[in-house]
Amino acid sequence: MSFRRGVVRQSKFRHVFAQAWKAEQCLDDVRVSRVTWDGPLCAVNPKFIAVIIEAGGGGAFLVVPISKSGRIDQSCPTVCGHAAPVLDVQWCPHDDNIIASASEDCTVKVWQIPDGGLTTPMTDAIVTLEGHSKRVGILAWHPCAFNILLTAGCDNVVCVWNVGTGELVYQLLDAHPDLIYSVNWNKDGSAVCTVCKDKALRIIDPRRGAVLKVREKVHDGTRPMRAVFLTDGKILTTGFSRMSERQLALWDTKDLSEPMAVQEMDTSNGVLLPFYDPDTNMVYLCGKGDCTIRYFEVTDESPYVHFLSLYSSKEPQRGAGFLCKRGVDVNKCEIARFYKLHERKVEPISMTVPRKSDLFQGDLYPDTAGPEPALLSDEWIAGQDAPPLLVSLSRGYAAPPSKHRDTLRSKPKLSSQDSGAEVATVTVTTAAPSTTTPTSATKEEEEETPLPRVTTRETDGNTERPRREDELLSELLAEMKALRAVVLAQNQRIELLERQLARIEDGDV
């Protein structure tokens, strides 16, 4: 008797495994918020962890360095400038020290966190954005344009802000007839996809204020849905069937008549929060109240969405933060990291590909989106689009000091009171700069403080290179890499414009 061996799909991510960190590496005594809002309640970047917490008489969130572990003291300073509970927090992708928060007090505030973390409670935001008439629960920074922030509230309105000036640049008043569940930018930030309580998926150009495509009844259930753009332009949605089964669906934006794939999972009530990794094309589904995290790979091969595995634990999750690729440990083949929120604890969970080699695994780590914006806010507002500028992870990644602070801290251009075209009231408060210009007193202190001496040791007539020189050399190499990435991105942009010009000259457009 002969047996035919089944064909196994080849994928480098088939054996990805999840592992929770040790107890001493977790954050303890964190009073995670009990707010009734289906958001992740946590945001992470290579420098900081932000967690929305319980606060009496207002709204607050905790910000600690990502390296911190152990017990969080009750006297630990927080960001506590909101007058009502905070519903969402999001780190700026182009400055690891800038974070936005949305609250039930109908405002959005932008904060600048000092490099070492908070030493005193922070109550004064650098920018306060006021344009919503009801609570604001959704934030989404533009992936490529600097200082562009999208907000959505329970007033069914989507607003796009220039945070550098505090101006409301676009406002979508009539695009959604009911509560907005989620908003997500596409790869180059030229469009957003939204899902609403009316069960419809919409693709919107926010600059034109136009709804490009609509798909009614993406999921038949009445529970909240989520939608995310994938790198190739497809859209992945999560929701519920008519029988209250949780579903995952993949949609081709060229034809929304039928989904490319639908997978049903279970009958739990928790909303599935999708976290998408564009570098590996993997999707992680984290259900609120679940004890599991499922992960899938999206490919061009049928059935398109391939289940890989799931992480299971005993404790349910209140929310989760997803670390961007710039923060993972490439030396351990870590391709993703979650920060799972318990009732009073934050637990890191690493997703790792088992590899025996100690060398850098280039196939696991393609160039990823870096902190440098591809466009300025004015360029995007003027109609330009550009893909994210990429950086290599081959030598690890060291988060640079906060950039563009002066640009972000510039005061908003408020419309005159006589103008009737004013679309929002913007209140801006400028916080004390974290890096001040040295005064004469501080200069005298610097002169009195002896500088560390760099000593050299002679060996066989040769002098060892001082450590400072090595650091300077590494900084120069990093800057050259960044400049090279900018040049490559601009070359791609020039080629695209030349092709468009040729099409216009040939009469194709």
Short mmCIF file of C-alpha atoms in Angstrom, two decimals:
data_model
loop_
_atom_site.label_atom_id
_atom_site.label_comp_id
_atom_site.label_asym_id
_atom_site.label_seq_id
_atom_site.Cartn_x
_atom_site.Cartn_y
_atom_site.Cartn_z
CA MET A 1 0.00 0.00 0.00
CA SER A 2 1.38 3.44 -0.92
CA PHE A 3 0.61 6.75 0.69
CA ARG A 4 0.71 10.06 -1.16
CA ARG A 5 2.24 12.83 0.82
CA GLY A 6 0.07 15.94 0.94
CA VAL A 7 1.44 19.17 -0.45
CA VAL A 8 2.42 21.50 2.39
CA ARG A 9 2.34 25.23 1.73
CA GLN A 10 5.83 26.69 1.93
CA SER A 11 6.16 29.71 4.21
CA LYS A 12 8.93 31.01 6.43
CA PHE A 13 6.27 31.97 9.01
CA ARG A 14 4.61 28.55 9.41
CA HIS A 15 6.49 27.91 12.65
CA VAL A 16 6.17 31.32 14.29
CA PHE A 17 5.68 30.82 18.01
CA ALA A 18 4.53 33.21 20.71
CA GLN A 19 6.14 33.41 24.12
CA ALA A 20 5.20 35.57 27.09
CA TRP A 21 8.04 37.30 28.93
CA LYS A 22 9.00 36.38 32.46
CA ALA A 23 7.03 37.83 35.36
CA GLU A 24 9.87 40.12 36.42
CA GLN A 25 9.91 41.67 32.92
CA CYS A 26 6.24 42.73 33.09
CA LEU A 27 4.73 45.96 34.39
CA ASP A 28 2.72 45.38 37.57
CA ASP A 29 0.10 47.43 39.44
CA VAL A 30 -1.05 49.24 36.28
CA ARG A 31 -4.70 50.23 36.78
CA VAL A 32 -5.90 49.63 33.22
CA SER A 33 -8.94 51.72 32.26
CA ARG A 34 -12.40 50.13 32.51
CA VAL A 35 -13.87 52.49 29.92
CA THR A 36 -16.54 50.87 27.72
CA TRP A 37 -14.82 51.50 24.41
CA ASP A 38 -13.64 48.83 21.98
CA GLY A 39 -10.14 50.18 21.52
CA PRO A 40 -6.69 48.72 22.24
CA LEU A 41 -6.16 51.07 25.27
CA CYS A 42 -2.40 50.86 24.66
CA ALA A 43 0.19 52.24 22.22
CA VAL A 44 3.86 51.27 21.93
CA ASN A 45 6.88 52.57 20.01
CA PRO A 46 10.63 51.85 20.25
CA LYS A 47 10.95 54.31 23.17
CA PHE A 48 7.78 54.25 25.28
CA ILE A 49 4.71 52.30 26.37
CA ALA A 50 1.47 54.28 26.83
CA VAL A 51 -1.48 52.72 28.68
CA ILE A 52 -4.86 54.34 29.36
CA ILE A 53 -5.52 54.01 33.08
CA GLU A 54 -8.27 54.64 35.62
CA ALA A 55 -8.29 58.23 36.86
CA GLY A 56 -10.63 59.99 39.24
CA GLY A 57 -12.11 63.27 38.06
CA GLY A 58 -10.77 63.23 34.50
CA GLY A 59 -8.79 61.17 32.04
CA ALA A 60 -5.19 60.03 32.19
CA PHE A 61 -2.73 57.66 30.59
CA LEU A 62 0.56 56.26 31.79
CA VAL A 63 3.79 56.67 29.78
CA VAL A 64 6.91 54.75 30.79
CA PRO A 65 10.14 53.88 28.94
CA ILE A 66 9.88 50.61 27.04
CA SER A 67 12.80 49.21 29.05
CA LYS A 68 10.97 49.65 32.36
CA SER A 69 9.71 46.61 34.26
CA GLY A 70 8.44 45.75 37.72
CA ARG A 71 5.89 47.50 39.90
CA ILE A 72 4.50 50.89 38.88
CA ASP A 73 4.18 53.06 41.97
CA GLN A 74 0.86 54.82 42.52
CA SER A 75 2.74 58.12 42.63
CA CYS A 76 4.21 57.56 39.15
CA PRO A 77 3.51 60.70 37.05
CA THR A 78 0.93 60.45 34.27
CA VAL A 79 -0.39 62.52 31.38
CA CYS A 80 -3.57 63.88 32.93
CA GLY A 81 -4.76 66.92 30.98
CA HIS A 82 -8.17 65.65 29.83
CA ALA A 83 -11.40 66.52 31.66
CA ALA A 84 -13.01 63.12 30.93
CA PRO A 85 -11.79 59.54 30.33
CA VAL A 86 -9.27 58.97 27.53
CA LEU A 87 -10.49 56.59 24.81
CA ASP A 88 -7.52 56.27 22.45
CA VAL A 89 -3.80 57.07 22.29
CA GLN A 90 -1.50 56.89 19.26
CA TRP A 91 2.24 57.59 18.88
CA CYS A 92 3.36 59.74 15.98
CA PRO A 93 5.18 57.50 13.44
CA HIS A 94 7.66 60.29 12.65
CA ASP A 95 8.65 61.36 16.17
CA ASP A 96 8.84 58.79 18.96
CA ASN A 97 8.33 61.50 21.61
CA ILE A 98 4.99 62.77 20.27
CA ILE A 99 1.69 61.14 21.25
CA ALA A 100 -1.94 62.09 20.58
CA SER A 101 -4.85 61.30 22.88
CA ALA A 102 -8.61 61.36 22.28
CA SER A 103 -11.15 61.73 25.05
CA GLU A 104 -14.78 61.82 26.06
CA ASP A 105 -14.31 65.56 26.67
CA CYS A 106 -14.64 65.99 22.83
CA THR A 107 -11.02 67.11 22.42
CA VAL A 108 -7.83 65.68 20.97
CA LYS A 109 -4.55 66.66 22.60
CA VAL A 110 -0.98 66.24 21.39
CA TRP A 111 1.79 65.79 23.94
CA GLN A 112 5.58 65.80 23.85
CA ILE A 113 7.16 63.25 26.17
CA PRO A 114 10.74 64.02 27.31
CA ASP A 115 13.38 61.47 26.34
CA GLY A 116 13.78 59.98 29.81
CA GLY A 117 10.04 59.74 30.46
CA LEU A 118 7.88 61.81 32.82
CA THR A 119 9.27 63.14 36.08
CA THR A 120 6.18 65.20 36.98
CA PRO A 121 2.51 64.92 35.96
CA MET A 122 1.91 66.42 32.50
CA THR A 123 -1.21 68.59 32.23
CA ASP A 124 -0.35 71.04 29.43
CA ALA A 125 -0.53 69.71 25.87
CA ILE A 126 1.49 71.33 23.10
CA VAL A 127 -1.63 71.31 20.88
CA THR A 128 -5.34 70.97 21.69
CA LEU A 129 -7.66 70.23 18.77
CA GLU A 130 -11.33 71.12 19.19
CA GLY A 131 -13.68 70.28 16.34
CA HIS A 132 -15.90 67.41 17.47
CA SER A 133 -19.26 67.87 19.19
CA LYS A 134 -19.25 64.44 20.89
CA ARG A 135 -16.62 62.17 22.39
CA VAL A 136 -13.64 61.28 20.20
CA GLY A 137 -12.55 57.65 20.12
CA ILE A 138 -10.43 57.13 16.98
CA LEU A 139 -6.97 58.49 16.12
CA ALA A 140 -4.87 57.72 13.03
CA TRP A 141 -1.60 59.46 12.14
CA HIS A 142 -0.78 59.74 8.44
CA PRO A 143 1.82 57.06 7.58
CA CYS A 144 3.92 59.27 5.28
CA ALA A 145 3.08 62.96 5.80
CA PHE A 146 4.46 64.79 8.81
CA ASN A 147 1.99 66.33 11.30
CA ILE A 148 -1.19 65.03 9.62
CA LEU A 149 -3.63 63.47 12.10
CA LEU A 150 -7.08 61.99 11.44
CA THR A 151 -9.72 61.87 14.17
CA ALA A 152 -13.22 60.39 14.28
CA GLY A 153 -15.87 60.87 16.94
CA CYS A 154 -19.29 59.76 18.05
CA ASP A 155 -20.70 62.72 16.11
CA ASN A 156 -20.09 60.58 12.96
CA VAL A 157 -17.61 63.17 11.70
CA VAL A 158 -14.08 62.54 10.39
CA CYS A 159 -11.58 65.38 10.80
CA VAL A 160 -8.09 65.74 9.33
CA TRP A 161 -5.74 68.13 11.16
CA ASN A 162 -2.44 69.80 10.48
CA VAL A 163 -1.00 69.39 13.97
CA GLY A 164 1.89 71.76 13.25
CA THR A 165 -0.48 74.68 12.85
CA GLY A 166 -3.50 73.34 14.75
CA GLU A 167 -5.71 73.83 11.69
CA LEU A 168 -8.61 71.63 10.69
CA VAL A 169 -7.82 71.09 7.02
CA TYR A 170 -10.54 68.59 6.01
CA GLN A 171 -13.84 67.62 7.57
CA LEU A 172 -16.18 64.82 6.38
CA LEU A 173 -19.63 65.64 7.73
CA ASP A 174 -22.01 63.49 5.67
CA ALA A 175 -19.97 60.40 4.75
CA HIS A 176 -21.25 58.27 7.66
CA PRO A 177 -24.89 58.07 8.80
CA ASP A 178 -24.06 56.28 12.06
CA LEU A 179 -21.28 55.56 14.56
CA ILE A 180 -17.83 55.03 13.00
CA TYR A 181 -16.11 51.86 14.24
CA SER A 182 -12.65 52.22 12.68
CA VAL A 183 -10.56 54.28 10.26
CA ASN A 184 -7.32 53.15 8.60
CA TRP A 185 -4.96 54.79 6.08
CA ASN A 186 -3.66 52.96 3.02
CA LYS A 187 0.08 52.53 2.40
CA ASP A 188 0.80 55.98 0.92
CA GLY A 189 -1.94 57.85 2.79
CA SER A 190 -3.94 58.76 -0.30
CA ALA A 191 -7.15 57.15 1.00
CA VAL A 192 -8.75 55.71 4.13
CA CYS A 193 -11.09 52.78 4.70
CA THR A 194 -13.82 53.03 7.31
CA VAL A 195 -16.49 50.74 8.76
CA CYS A 196 -19.64 52.08 10.35
CA LYS A 197 -22.59 50.88 12.41
CA ASP A 198 -24.61 50.69 9.17
CA LYS A 199 -22.40 47.61 8.32
CA ALA A 200 -20.88 49.32 5.27
CA LEU A 201 -17.22 49.47 4.24
CA ARG A 202 -16.22 52.77 2.64
CA ILE A 203 -13.09 53.84 0.80
CA ILE A 204 -12.70 57.61 1.08
CA ASP A 205 -10.39 60.23 -0.37
CA PRO A 206 -10.23 62.70 2.55
CA ARG A 207 -8.70 65.52 0.51
CA ARG A 208 -11.54 65.51 -2.02
CA GLY A 209 -14.13 64.59 0.59
CA ALA A 210 -15.32 61.89 -1.79
CA VAL A 211 -16.51 58.36 -1.01
CA LEU A 212 -14.75 56.34 -3.73
CA LYS A 213 -16.38 52.95 -3.09
CA VAL A 214 -18.98 51.46 -0.75
CA ARG A 215 -19.72 47.84 0.12
CA GLU A 216 -22.94 47.29 2.04
CA LYS A 217 -23.18 44.59 4.72
CA VAL A 218 -19.54 43.59 4.96
CA HIS A 219 -20.57 41.44 7.91
CA ASP A 220 -24.19 40.63 8.73
CA GLY A 221 -23.87 40.80 12.52
CA THR A 222 -24.74 43.86 14.59
CA ARG A 223 -21.57 43.86 16.71
CA PRO A 224 -18.69 46.30 15.95
CA MET A 225 -16.40 45.71 12.98
CA ARG A 226 -12.83 46.67 12.08
CA ALA A 227 -11.03 47.21 8.76
CA VAL A 228 -7.37 47.62 7.79
CA PHE A 229 -5.67 48.34 4.46
CA LEU A 230 -3.03 45.82 3.38
CA THR A 231 0.15 46.74 1.51
CA ASP A 232 -1.16 45.59 -1.88
CA GLY A 233 -4.34 47.68 -1.53
CA LYS A 234 -6.64 44.88 -0.37
CA ILE A 235 -8.73 45.36 2.80
CA LEU A 236 -9.10 42.94 5.68
CA THR A 237 -12.19 43.21 7.89
CA THR A 238 -13.29 41.57 11.12
CA GLY A 239 -16.86 41.35 12.33
CA PHE A 240 -19.73 39.01 13.16
CA SER A 241 -22.07 36.80 11.16
CA ARG A 242 -25.84 36.79 11.53
CA MET A 243 -25.42 33.88 13.95
CA SER A 244 -22.95 35.95 16.05
CA GLU A 245 -19.91 34.00 14.86
CA ARG A 246 -16.75 36.05 14.63
CA GLN A 247 -15.48 36.44 11.07
CA LEU A 248 -12.42 37.51 9.12
CA ALA A 249 -12.87 38.62 5.50
CA LEU A 250 -10.50 39.74 2.72
CA TRP A 251 -11.67 42.21 0.06
CA ASP A 252 -10.24 43.25 -3.28
CA THR A 253 -10.78 47.01 -3.65
CA LYS A 254 -11.10 46.61 -7.42
CA ASP A 255 -14.23 44.48 -6.96
CA LEU A 256 -16.08 44.66 -3.65
CA SER A 257 -19.05 42.59 -4.84
CA GLU A 258 -17.82 39.42 -3.09
CA PRO A 259 -15.08 38.80 -0.53
CA MET A 260 -11.95 36.97 -1.68
CA ALA A 261 -12.00 34.90 1.50
CA VAL A 262 -14.11 34.52 4.65
CA GLN A 263 -13.12 32.59 7.76
CA GLU A 264 -15.39 31.96 10.73
CA MET A 265 -13.77 31.40 14.10
CA ASP A 266 -15.97 31.16 17.20
CA THR A 267 -19.00 32.66 18.94
CA SER A 268 -17.25 34.85 21.48
CA ASN A 269 -18.61 38.37 22.07
CA GLY A 270 -15.25 40.18 22.08
CA VAL A 271 -14.49 42.54 19.21
CA LEU A 272 -11.56 41.31 17.12
CA LEU A 273 -8.84 43.96 16.86
CA PRO A 274 -6.64 43.36 13.78
CA PHE A 275 -2.94 44.30 13.94
CA TYR A 276 -1.27 44.20 10.50
CA ASP A 277 2.45 43.83 9.82
CA PRO A 278 3.14 45.12 6.28
CA ASP A 279 6.68 43.68 6.22
CA THR A 280 5.62 40.06 6.71
CA ASN A 281 2.03 40.41 5.46
CA MET A 282 0.82 38.83 8.69
CA VAL A 283 -2.34 39.75 10.58
CA TYR A 284 -2.73 39.24 14.32
CA LEU A 285 -6.26 39.11 15.75
CA CYS A 286 -6.60 40.08 19.39
CA GLY A 287 -10.10 39.80 20.84
CA LYS A 288 -11.06 41.90 23.84
CA GLY A 289 -11.86 39.56 26.69
CA ASP A 290 -10.17 36.63 24.91
CA CYS A 291 -7.31 34.54 26.23
CA THR A 292 -5.91 33.95 22.73
CA ILE A 293 -4.14 35.82 19.93
CA ARG A 294 -4.60 34.29 16.46
CA TYR A 295 -2.22 35.04 13.61
CA PHE A 296 -2.60 34.60 9.87
CA GLU A 297 -0.53 35.11 6.74
CA VAL A 298 -2.08 36.81 3.71
CA THR A 299 -0.76 35.66 0.31
CA ASP A 300 -1.75 35.68 -3.37
CA GLU A 301 -2.50 31.94 -3.24
CA SER A 302 -5.99 30.63 -2.55
CA PRO A 303 -7.49 30.63 0.08
CA TYR A 304 -5.44 33.87 0.48
CA VAL A 305 -5.74 34.03 4.29
CA HIS A 306 -3.79 31.20 5.90
CA PHE A 307 -4.15 30.40 9.58
CA LEU A 308 -0.73 29.94 11.20
CA SER A 309 -1.27 29.38 14.91
CA LEU A 310 -2.59 30.94 18.09
CA TYR A 311 -1.19 32.01 21.41
CA SER A 312 -3.26 30.98 24.40
CA SER A 313 -3.03 31.92 28.06
CA LYS A 314 -5.16 31.72 31.18
CA GLU A 315 -5.79 35.43 31.64
CA PRO A 316 -8.14 37.42 29.35
CA GLN A 317 -6.84 40.59 27.73
CA ARG A 318 -8.34 44.04 28.28
CA GLY A 319 -6.48 45.43 25.29
CA ALA A 320 -3.11 45.22 23.55
CA GLY A 321 -0.33 47.37 22.14
CA PHE A 322 1.55 46.39 18.95
CA LEU A 323 5.21 47.38 18.63
CA CYS A 324 6.35 48.63 15.22
CA LYS A 325 9.14 46.71 13.49
CA ARG A 326 11.78 49.31 14.42
CA GLY A 327 11.54 48.16 18.04
CA VAL A 328 11.79 44.34 17.77
CA ASP A 329 14.90 42.34 18.66
CA VAL A 330 16.37 41.26 15.32
CA ASN A 331 19.09 39.27 17.08
CA LYS A 332 16.46 36.84 18.43
CA CYS A 333 14.45 36.65 15.16
CA GLU A 334 11.56 38.45 16.87
CA ILE A 335 9.17 39.58 14.13
CA ALA A 336 6.45 41.10 16.32
CA ARG A 337 5.76 42.01 19.93
CA PHE A 338 2.51 42.58 21.77
CA TYR A 339 1.96 44.25 25.10
CA LYS A 340 -1.05 42.45 26.55
CA LEU A 341 -3.13 44.38 29.07
CA HIS A 342 -4.39 42.45 32.08
CA GLU A 343 -6.55 44.00 34.80
CA ARG A 344 -3.48 45.29 36.65
CA LYS A 345 -0.53 44.17 34.54
CA VAL A 346 1.14 44.74 31.16
CA GLU A 347 2.71 41.57 29.75
CA PRO A 348 5.04 41.55 26.70
CA ILE A 349 4.55 38.66 24.25
CA SER A 350 7.16 38.02 21.54
CA MET A 351 6.41 36.42 18.18
CA THR A 352 9.57 34.61 17.03
CA VAL A 353 10.68 32.61 13.99
CA PRO A 354 12.92 29.71 15.09
CA ARG A 355 16.31 29.97 13.37
CA LYS A 356 19.61 28.28 14.29
CA SER A 357 21.91 30.82 12.68
CA ASP A 358 23.15 33.83 14.66
CA LEU A 359 23.47 35.92 11.47
CA PHE A 360 21.04 38.64 10.48
CA GLN A 361 18.02 37.04 8.80
CA GLY A 362 17.41 39.34 5.85
CA ASP A 363 14.41 37.37 4.59
CA LEU A 364 12.58 38.03 7.87
CA TYR A 365 13.43 41.73 7.98
CA PRO A 366 12.94 43.59 4.70
CA ASP A 367 13.48 47.34 4.89
CA THR A 368 10.75 48.82 7.05
CA ALA A 369 9.11 52.22 7.43
CA GLY A 370 11.49 54.61 9.18
CA PRO A 371 10.80 57.68 11.30
CA GLU A 372 11.60 60.16 8.53
CA PRO A 373 8.43 61.48 6.83
CA ALA A 374 8.22 61.21 3.05
CA LEU A 375 6.17 64.41 2.78
CA LEU A 376 5.60 67.59 4.72
CA SER A 377 2.04 68.40 5.70
CA ASP A 378 1.73 71.19 3.13
CA GLU A 379 2.90 68.87 0.35
CA TRP A 380 0.27 66.27 1.19
CA ILE A 381 -2.45 68.92 1.50
CA ALA A 382 -1.41 70.19 -1.94
CA GLY A 383 -2.14 66.75 -3.42
CA GLN A 384 1.19 64.94 -3.34
CA ASP A 385 1.52 61.27 -2.37
CA ALA A 386 4.63 59.24 -1.62
CA PRO A 387 5.37 55.81 -0.13
CA PRO A 388 7.02 55.61 3.29
CA LEU A 389 10.79 56.07 3.48
CA LEU A 390 12.36 52.76 4.43
CA VAL A 391 15.26 51.93 6.74
CA SER A 392 17.31 48.76 7.11
CA LEU A 393 17.28 46.72 10.30
CA SER A 394 20.48 44.83 9.46
CA ARG A 395 22.54 46.49 12.17
CA GLY A 396 19.75 46.82 14.72
CA TYR A 397 17.99 50.10 15.29
CA ALA A 398 18.76 52.91 17.73
CA ALA A 399 15.93 55.43 18.15
CA PRO A 400 17.21 58.91 17.24
CA PRO A 401 16.53 61.95 19.42
CA SER A 402 13.20 63.67 18.85
CA LYS A 403 13.16 65.69 15.60
CA HIS A 404 10.94 68.39 14.13
CA ARG A 405 10.11 69.76 17.58
CA ASP A 406 10.16 73.36 16.41
CA THR A 407 7.85 72.51 13.51
CA LEU A 408 5.34 70.82 15.78
CA ARG A 409 5.50 73.53 18.40
CA SER A 410 4.73 76.34 15.94
CA LYS A 411 1.60 78.24 16.92
CA PRO A 412 -1.57 77.61 14.92
CA LYS A 413 -2.74 80.05 12.29
CA LEU A 414 -6.11 80.98 13.70
CA SER A 415 -8.69 82.43 11.36
CA SER A 416 -9.74 86.00 12.02
CA GLN A 417 -13.00 86.53 13.89
CA ASP A 418 -14.48 88.31 10.87
CA SER A 419 -14.00 85.28 8.64
CA GLY A 420 -17.05 83.07 8.26
CA ALA A 421 -15.06 80.15 6.85
CA GLU A 422 -13.70 79.04 10.19
CA VAL A 423 -14.35 75.27 10.53
CA ALA A 424 -13.09 74.56 14.05
CA THR A 425 -12.06 76.24 17.25
CA VAL A 426 -8.46 75.31 17.95
CA THR A 427 -6.91 75.90 21.33
CA VAL A 428 -3.14 75.61 21.44
CA THR A 429 -1.05 75.66 24.56
CA THR A 430 2.69 75.53 24.18
CA ALA A 431 4.51 73.45 26.73
CA ALA A 432 7.92 74.31 28.06
CA PRO A 433 10.55 73.00 25.64
CA SER A 434 12.34 69.92 26.79
CA THR A 435 15.62 71.15 25.33
CA THR A 436 16.34 74.79 26.19
CA THR A 437 19.02 77.09 24.84
CA PRO A 438 21.86 77.33 27.37
CA THR A 439 21.83 80.58 29.33
CA SER A 440 24.91 82.30 30.69
CA ALA A 441 24.36 80.59 34.05
CA THR A 442 24.16 77.14 32.51
CA LYS A 443 27.24 77.89 30.40
CA GLU A 444 29.17 78.78 33.56
CA GLU A 445 28.02 75.51 35.14
CA GLU A 446 29.20 73.61 32.08
CA GLU A 447 32.58 75.34 32.30
CA GLU A 448 32.90 74.47 35.98
CA THR A 449 31.98 70.80 35.41
CA PRO A 450 35.07 68.98 34.14
CA LEU A 451 34.47 67.12 30.91
CA PRO A 452 35.27 63.41 30.82
CA ARG A 453 38.74 62.86 29.40
CA VAL A 454 39.23 60.48 26.52
CA THR A 455 42.40 58.55 27.16
CA THR A 456 44.29 56.49 24.61
CA ARG A 457 46.55 53.53 25.20
CA GLU A 458 49.56 52.89 23.00
CA THR A 459 50.12 49.37 21.75
CA ASP A 460 53.14 48.62 19.54
CA GLY A 461 53.36 52.22 18.45
CA ASN A 462 49.69 52.37 17.41
CA THR A 463 47.04 54.34 19.31
CA GLU A 464 43.61 52.80 19.90
CA ARG A 465 40.73 54.74 18.41
CA PRO A 466 38.86 56.71 21.10
CA ARG A 467 35.32 55.63 21.80
CA ARG A 468 33.95 59.04 20.83
CA GLU A 469 35.45 58.68 17.37
CA ASP A 470 33.73 55.30 16.95
CA GLU A 471 30.41 56.81 17.99
CA LEU A 472 30.86 59.71 15.56
CA LEU A 473 31.66 57.27 12.76
CA SER A 474 28.53 55.20 13.48
CA GLU A 475 26.41 58.36 13.51
CA LEU A 476 27.84 59.43 10.13
CA LEU A 477 27.12 55.98 8.67
CA ALA A 478 23.55 56.08 9.98
CA GLU A 479 23.03 59.54 8.48
CA MET A 480 24.44 58.36 5.14
CA LYS A 481 21.98 55.46 5.17
CA ALA A 482 19.09 57.80 5.87
CA LEU A 483 20.16 60.14 3.06
CA ARG A 484 20.51 57.21 0.68
CA ALA A 485 16.95 56.13 1.51
CA VAL A 486 15.69 59.66 0.81
CA VAL A 487 17.51 59.73 -2.55
CA LEU A 488 16.06 56.36 -3.57
CA ALA A 489 12.55 57.46 -2.61
CA GLN A 490 12.92 60.67 -4.62
CA ASN A 491 14.22 58.71 -7.62
CA GLN A 492 11.14 56.49 -7.48
CA ARG A 493 8.97 59.60 -7.28
CA ILE A 494 10.71 61.15 -10.31
CA GLU A 495 10.26 57.96 -12.35
CA LEU A 496 6.57 57.85 -11.46
CA LEU A 497 6.09 61.50 -12.49
CA GLU A 498 7.97 60.91 -15.75
CA ARG A 499 5.71 57.97 -16.58
CA GLN A 500 2.62 60.06 -15.82
CA LEU A 501 3.97 62.88 -18.03
CA ALA A 502 4.62 60.42 -20.87
CA ARG A 503 1.07 59.11 -20.59
CA ILE A 504 -0.30 62.66 -20.75
CA GLU A 505 1.83 63.48 -23.79
CA ASP A 506 0.67 60.26 -25.50
CA GLY A 507 -2.94 61.17 -24.83
CA ASP A 508 -3.61 58.18 -22.57
CA VAL A 509 -5.01 60.40 -19.81
#
